[in-house]
Amino acid sequence: MIAEAAVTASLVITGSSTAYHSCDGSTTQTASGRTVQVGYVANNSLRLGTWVEMRRPRTVMGRRWFKVMDRGGPGFVLDFWAPSCGWMNTWGRRSVSFRAVPRTELFKGRPIGGWRVVAAKRGGKLVWRPR
């Protein structure tokens, strides 16, 4: 386990990843209380709501940004929510590299509610788009 205080913008974490999906068709609620969706990831070391950036060239499902919204069992660093059972089985267990993005860098002093993840050539980027 990695202590949250040790995770900084310069620390790139490499570890095992898995994928999960409710193949029986039931909806799954995350540890944060929200229903699972693409872009959510489970991690036991980082605070719920922390954004993680996948390191190049790896993208997952065409995305580079994920939000920690769930907890999981031991044996992995990141557990991605999969959109289908087939995708989950194809993913299996893989090595991934990522970094936890500090709030100061992520939001750059702007209110949290205005930031959106939009599609980009390399899987997505955060842009300021207030409602």
Coordinates of C-alpha atoms in Angstrom, one line a residue:
M1 CA 0.0 0.0 0.0
I2 CA 1.2 3.5 -0.8
A3 CA 0.6 6.2 1.8
E4 CA -1.4 9.1 0.4
A5 CA 1.0 11.7 1.8
A6 CA 3.8 10.1 -0.3
V7 CA 1.9 10.5 -3.6
T8 CA 3.0 13.7 -5.3
A9 CA 2.9 15.0 -8.8
S10 CA 6.4 13.6 -9.6
L11 CA 5.7 10.1 -8.3
V12 CA 4.8 7.6 -11.0
I13 CA 3.3 4.4 -9.6
T14 CA 3.6 1.2 -11.5
G15 CA 1.6 -1.8 -10.5
S16 CA -0.9 -4.5 -11.4
S17 CA -4.4 -3.6 -12.7
T18 CA -7.6 -5.5 -13.2
A19 CA -11.1 -4.8 -14.4
Y20 CA -14.5 -5.4 -12.8
H21 CA -18.0 -5.6 -14.1
S22 CA -21.4 -6.8 -12.8
C23 CA -22.0 -9.5 -15.4
D24 CA -25.4 -10.5 -13.9
G25 CA -26.9 -7.1 -15.0
S26 CA -27.4 -5.7 -11.6
T27 CA -26.3 -2.1 -10.9
T28 CA -23.3 -1.7 -8.7
Q29 CA -22.8 1.0 -6.2
T30 CA -19.3 2.3 -5.5
A31 CA -17.8 2.9 -2.0
S32 CA -18.5 6.6 -2.7
G33 CA -22.2 5.9 -3.0
R34 CA -22.5 6.5 -6.7
T35 CA -23.4 4.0 -9.5
V36 CA -20.4 2.7 -11.4
Q37 CA -19.6 4.2 -14.8
V38 CA -16.8 4.3 -17.3
G39 CA -14.0 6.5 -15.9
Y40 CA -14.3 5.2 -12.3
V41 CA -11.4 3.2 -10.8
A42 CA -11.0 1.4 -7.5
N43 CA -7.9 1.9 -5.4
N44 CA -7.3 1.2 -1.7
S45 CA -4.5 3.8 -1.1
L46 CA -5.8 7.0 -2.5
R47 CA -8.7 9.2 -1.2
L48 CA -12.1 8.8 -2.9
G49 CA -12.4 11.5 -5.6
T50 CA -8.7 11.6 -6.4
W51 CA -7.9 12.0 -10.1
V52 CA -5.3 9.7 -11.6
E53 CA -3.6 10.2 -15.0
M54 CA -2.4 7.2 -16.9
R55 CA 1.1 7.6 -18.2
R56 CA 1.9 7.4 -21.9
P57 CA 1.6 5.5 -24.1
R58 CA -1.0 3.5 -22.1
T59 CA -4.6 4.5 -22.3
V60 CA -7.5 2.4 -21.0
M61 CA -10.7 2.4 -23.1
G62 CA -9.3 5.4 -24.9
R63 CA -9.1 7.4 -21.7
R64 CA -6.2 8.8 -19.8
W65 CA -8.0 10.3 -16.8
F66 CA -9.8 8.3 -14.1
K67 CA -11.4 9.1 -10.8
V68 CA -11.0 7.0 -7.7
M69 CA -14.5 6.3 -6.6
D70 CA -14.4 2.7 -5.2
R71 CA -12.4 0.4 -3.0
G72 CA -11.4 -3.2 -3.8
G73 CA -9.6 -6.3 -2.5
P74 CA -5.9 -6.9 -2.3
G75 CA -3.6 -7.8 -5.2
F76 CA -3.9 -4.8 -7.5
V77 CA -3.1 -1.1 -7.6
L78 CA -6.0 0.0 -10.0
D79 CA -9.2 -1.8 -10.7
F80 CA -11.0 -0.3 -13.7
W81 CA -14.8 -0.5 -14.2
A82 CA -15.4 -2.3 -17.4
P83 CA -18.3 -1.5 -19.7
S84 CA -18.9 -5.3 -20.5
C85 CA -17.9 -8.7 -19.4
G86 CA -16.0 -9.3 -22.6
W87 CA -13.9 -6.2 -22.1
M88 CA -13.2 -7.3 -18.5
N89 CA -12.1 -10.8 -19.5
T90 CA -9.9 -9.3 -22.3
W91 CA -8.2 -6.9 -19.9
G92 CA -7.3 -9.6 -17.5
R93 CA -4.3 -8.5 -15.3
R94 CA -1.9 -5.9 -16.7
S95 CA 0.8 -3.6 -15.6
V96 CA 0.0 0.1 -15.6
S97 CA 1.8 3.3 -14.7
F98 CA -0.1 6.3 -13.4
R99 CA 0.3 9.3 -11.1
A100 CA -2.2 10.9 -8.7
V101 CA -2.8 14.5 -9.7
P102 CA -2.7 16.9 -6.7
R103 CA -5.7 19.2 -6.4
T104 CA -3.4 22.3 -6.8
E105 CA -2.3 21.1 -10.2
L106 CA -5.6 19.7 -11.2
F107 CA -7.9 22.6 -10.5
K108 CA -5.4 25.5 -10.7
G109 CA -7.3 27.5 -8.2
R110 CA -10.7 27.3 -10.0
P111 CA -13.8 25.7 -8.4
I112 CA -14.0 22.0 -8.8
G113 CA -17.5 22.0 -10.5
G114 CA -16.2 23.7 -13.7
W115 CA -13.7 21.1 -14.8
R116 CA -14.6 18.5 -17.4
V117 CA -12.8 15.6 -19.0
V118 CA -13.0 15.9 -22.8
A119 CA -11.8 13.7 -25.6
A120 CA -8.4 14.3 -27.0
K121 CA -5.9 12.6 -29.2
R122 CA -4.3 10.8 -26.3
G123 CA -7.3 9.7 -24.3
G124 CA -8.7 12.9 -22.8
K125 CA -7.7 16.1 -21.0
L126 CA -9.2 18.3 -18.3
V127 CA -10.6 21.7 -19.5
W128 CA -12.3 24.5 -17.6
R129 CA -16.0 24.6 -18.7
P130 CA -18.3 26.1 -16.1
R131 CA -22.0 25.3 -16.4

